[in-house]
Short mmCIF file of C-alpha atoms in Angstrom, two decimals:
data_model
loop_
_atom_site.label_atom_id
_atom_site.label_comp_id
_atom_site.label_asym_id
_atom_site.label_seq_id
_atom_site.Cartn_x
_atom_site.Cartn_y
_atom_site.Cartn_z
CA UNK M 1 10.82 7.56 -13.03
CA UNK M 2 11.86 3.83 -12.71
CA UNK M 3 9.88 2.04 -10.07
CA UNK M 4 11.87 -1.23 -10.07
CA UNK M 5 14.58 -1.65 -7.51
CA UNK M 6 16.72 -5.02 -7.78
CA UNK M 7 16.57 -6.89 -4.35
CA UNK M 8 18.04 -10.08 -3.56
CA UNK M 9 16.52 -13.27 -2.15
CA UNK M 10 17.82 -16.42 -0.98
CA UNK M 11 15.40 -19.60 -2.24
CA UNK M 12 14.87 -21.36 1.16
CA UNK M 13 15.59 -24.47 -0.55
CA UNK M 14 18.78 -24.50 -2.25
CA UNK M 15 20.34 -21.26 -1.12
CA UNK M 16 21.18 -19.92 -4.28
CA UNK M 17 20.44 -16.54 -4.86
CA UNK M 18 17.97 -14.93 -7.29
CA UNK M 19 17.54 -11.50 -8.30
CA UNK M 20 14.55 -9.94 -9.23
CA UNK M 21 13.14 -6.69 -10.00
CA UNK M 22 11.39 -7.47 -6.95
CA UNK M 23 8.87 -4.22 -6.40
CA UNK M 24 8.24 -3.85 -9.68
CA UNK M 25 7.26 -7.45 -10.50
CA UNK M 26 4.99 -7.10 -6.94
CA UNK M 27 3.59 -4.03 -7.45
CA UNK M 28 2.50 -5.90 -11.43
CA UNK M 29 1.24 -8.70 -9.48
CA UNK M 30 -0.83 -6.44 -6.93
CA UNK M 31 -2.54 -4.52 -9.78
CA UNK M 32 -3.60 -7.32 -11.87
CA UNK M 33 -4.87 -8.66 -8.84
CA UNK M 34 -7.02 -5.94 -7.80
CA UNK M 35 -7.98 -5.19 -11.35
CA UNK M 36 -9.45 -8.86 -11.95
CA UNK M 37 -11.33 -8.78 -8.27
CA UNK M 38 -9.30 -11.72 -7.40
CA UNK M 39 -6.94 -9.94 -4.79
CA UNK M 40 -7.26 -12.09 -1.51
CA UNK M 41 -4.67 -12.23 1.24
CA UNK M 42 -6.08 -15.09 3.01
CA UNK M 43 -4.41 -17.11 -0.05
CA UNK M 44 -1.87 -18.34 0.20
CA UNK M 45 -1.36 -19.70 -3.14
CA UNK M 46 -1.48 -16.05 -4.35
CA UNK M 47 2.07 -15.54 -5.91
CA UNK M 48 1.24 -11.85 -4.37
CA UNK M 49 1.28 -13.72 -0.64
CA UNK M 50 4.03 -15.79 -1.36
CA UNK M 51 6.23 -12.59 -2.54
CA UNK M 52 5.41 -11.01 0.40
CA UNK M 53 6.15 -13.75 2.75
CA UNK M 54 9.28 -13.77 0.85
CA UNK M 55 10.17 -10.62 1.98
CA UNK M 56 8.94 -10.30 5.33
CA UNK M 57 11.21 -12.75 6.13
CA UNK M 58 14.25 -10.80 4.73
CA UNK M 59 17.05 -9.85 6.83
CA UNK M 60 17.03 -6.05 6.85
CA UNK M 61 20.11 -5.63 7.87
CA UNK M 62 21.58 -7.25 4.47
CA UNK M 63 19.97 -5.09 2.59
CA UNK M 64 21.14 -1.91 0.63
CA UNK M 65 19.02 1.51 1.62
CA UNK M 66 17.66 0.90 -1.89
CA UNK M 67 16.64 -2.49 -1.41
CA UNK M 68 15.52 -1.79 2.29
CA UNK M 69 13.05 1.09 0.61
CA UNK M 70 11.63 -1.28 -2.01
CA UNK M 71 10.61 -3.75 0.63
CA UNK M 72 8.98 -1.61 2.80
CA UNK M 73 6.91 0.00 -0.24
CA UNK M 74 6.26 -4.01 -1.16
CA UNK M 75 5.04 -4.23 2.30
CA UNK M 76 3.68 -1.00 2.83
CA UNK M 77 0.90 -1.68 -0.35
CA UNK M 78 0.02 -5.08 0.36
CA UNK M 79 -0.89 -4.15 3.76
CA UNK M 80 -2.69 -1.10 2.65
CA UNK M 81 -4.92 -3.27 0.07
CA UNK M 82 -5.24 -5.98 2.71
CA UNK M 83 -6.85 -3.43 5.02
CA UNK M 84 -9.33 -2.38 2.67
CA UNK M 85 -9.91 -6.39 1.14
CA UNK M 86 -10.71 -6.73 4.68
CA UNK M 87 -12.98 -3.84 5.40
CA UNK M 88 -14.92 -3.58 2.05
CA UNK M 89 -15.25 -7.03 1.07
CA UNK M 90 -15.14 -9.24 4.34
CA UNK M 91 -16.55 -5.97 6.82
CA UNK M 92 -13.82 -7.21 9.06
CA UNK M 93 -13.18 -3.84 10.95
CA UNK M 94 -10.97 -5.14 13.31
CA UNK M 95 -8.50 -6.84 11.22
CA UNK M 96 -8.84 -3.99 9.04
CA UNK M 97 -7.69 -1.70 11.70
CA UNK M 98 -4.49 -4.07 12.43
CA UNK M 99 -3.68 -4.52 8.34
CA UNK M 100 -3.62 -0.21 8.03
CA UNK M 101 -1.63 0.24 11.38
CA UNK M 102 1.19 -2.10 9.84
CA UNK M 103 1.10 -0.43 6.29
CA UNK M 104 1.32 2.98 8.52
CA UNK M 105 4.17 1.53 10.14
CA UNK M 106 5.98 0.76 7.09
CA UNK M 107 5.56 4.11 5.55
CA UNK M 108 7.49 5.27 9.06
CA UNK M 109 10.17 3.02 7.83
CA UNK M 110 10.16 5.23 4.42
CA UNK M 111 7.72 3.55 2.06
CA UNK M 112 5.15 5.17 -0.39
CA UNK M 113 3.54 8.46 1.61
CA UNK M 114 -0.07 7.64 0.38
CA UNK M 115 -2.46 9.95 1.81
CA UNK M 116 -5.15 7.82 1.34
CA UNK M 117 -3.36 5.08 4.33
CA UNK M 118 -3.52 7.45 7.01
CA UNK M 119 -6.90 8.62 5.70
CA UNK M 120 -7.86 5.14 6.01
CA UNK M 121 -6.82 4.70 9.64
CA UNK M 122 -9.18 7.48 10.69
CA UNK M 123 -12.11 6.02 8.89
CA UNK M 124 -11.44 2.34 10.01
CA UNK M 125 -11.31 3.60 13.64
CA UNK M 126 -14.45 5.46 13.24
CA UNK M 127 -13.17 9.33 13.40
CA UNK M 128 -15.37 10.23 10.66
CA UNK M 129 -15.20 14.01 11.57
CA UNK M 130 -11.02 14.22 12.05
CA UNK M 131 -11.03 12.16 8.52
CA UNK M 132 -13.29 14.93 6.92
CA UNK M 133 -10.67 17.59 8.20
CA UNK M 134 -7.79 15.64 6.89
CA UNK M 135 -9.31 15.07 3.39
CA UNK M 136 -9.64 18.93 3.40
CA UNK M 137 -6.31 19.89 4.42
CA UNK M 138 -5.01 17.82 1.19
CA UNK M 139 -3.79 20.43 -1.35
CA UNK M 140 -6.42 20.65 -4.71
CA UNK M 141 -3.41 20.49 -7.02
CA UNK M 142 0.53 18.82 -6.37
CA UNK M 143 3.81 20.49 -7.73
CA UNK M 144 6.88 18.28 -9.17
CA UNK M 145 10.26 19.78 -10.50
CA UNK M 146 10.66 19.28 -14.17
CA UNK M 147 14.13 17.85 -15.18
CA UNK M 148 13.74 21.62 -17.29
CA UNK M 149 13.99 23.39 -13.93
CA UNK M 150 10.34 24.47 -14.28
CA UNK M 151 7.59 23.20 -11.91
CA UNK M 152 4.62 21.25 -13.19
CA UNK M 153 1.10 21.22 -11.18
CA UNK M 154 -1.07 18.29 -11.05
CA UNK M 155 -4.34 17.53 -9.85
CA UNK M 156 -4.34 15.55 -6.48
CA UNK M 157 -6.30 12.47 -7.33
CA UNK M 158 -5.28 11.40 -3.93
CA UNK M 159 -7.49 14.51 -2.58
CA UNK M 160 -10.72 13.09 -5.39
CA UNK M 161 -10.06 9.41 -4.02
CA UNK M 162 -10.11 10.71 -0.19
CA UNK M 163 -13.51 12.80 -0.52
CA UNK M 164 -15.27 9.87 -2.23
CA UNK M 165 -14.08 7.37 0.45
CA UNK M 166 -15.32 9.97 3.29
CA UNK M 167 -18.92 10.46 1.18
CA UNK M 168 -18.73 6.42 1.09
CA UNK M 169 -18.33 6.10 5.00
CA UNK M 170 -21.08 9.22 5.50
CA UNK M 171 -23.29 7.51 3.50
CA UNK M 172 -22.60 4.06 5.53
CA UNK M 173 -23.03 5.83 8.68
CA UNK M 174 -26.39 7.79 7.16
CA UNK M 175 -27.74 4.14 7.05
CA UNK M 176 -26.92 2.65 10.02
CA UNK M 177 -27.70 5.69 12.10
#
């Protein structure tokens, strides 16, 4: 399936227009970053910040259903990784907390359902016990339609990715207690 979705931007400068495969070409940027350990979003020299300022600042109402979708799944991940840049790697809880509400908000607007955002939202706000119950409710194994008519299953790896972020925060909480 293609992820790119062609979205429109005015340059502030000289008003002409520029298109751009705009999620794909963020969602590149976001993965090298995090791949390289040099994801920050206090940066704001970070192309990744700049393309997201970009398209905060977007009129929403100018933009097709498509385009509207690909900027809140833009927003939706660079939120989500902010929240856990800031909890992980600068054990700022509270702006944590703020960072996963706002990527929560944008998959209300129709981004990416991630199971691990709304996992993360019950961890950050210390629900340890509600966030164990989620991860188990996750099925082991997801089903897609095949263009054959048939129906594929797939391992979760959302569900593997949950329980070892729940063992990471019993273990945290193991330490501290």
């Amino acid at each position: 399936s293609r992820i790119y979705i062609n979205l429109y931007m005015e340059k502030p400068k000289d008003n002409e227009v520029m298109r751009t495969e705009f999620f794909g070409e963020f969602l590149i940027e976001d993965q090298r970053l995090m791949n390289s350990g040099a994801w920050d979003y206090k940066d704001p020299n970070l192309k990744l910040n700049q393309m997201k300022d970009s398209i905060e600042q977007m009129n929403e109402g100018d933009l097709s259903r498509e385009q509207l979708t690909a900027r809140n799944n833009a927003l939706w991940l660079w939120h989500h990784h902010a929240a856990q840049e800031a909890y992980f790697s600068l054990k700022d809880a509270e702006t944590a907390r703020k960072f996963i509400k706002k990527a929560m908000d944008y998959q209300q607007k129709g981004a990416i359902r991630n199971q691990i955002t709304p996992l993360l939202d019950l961890l950050f706000s210390g629900r340890l016990a509600e966030a164990k119950s989620f991860v188990q409710s996750l099925p082991d194994e997801l089903e897609y339609g095949e263009e054959s008519g048939g129906i594929e299953k797939v391992k979760n790896y959302e569900k593997e990715s949950a329980l070892n972020l729940v063992a990471r925060f019993e273990r945290d909480a193991a330490r501290s207690a």
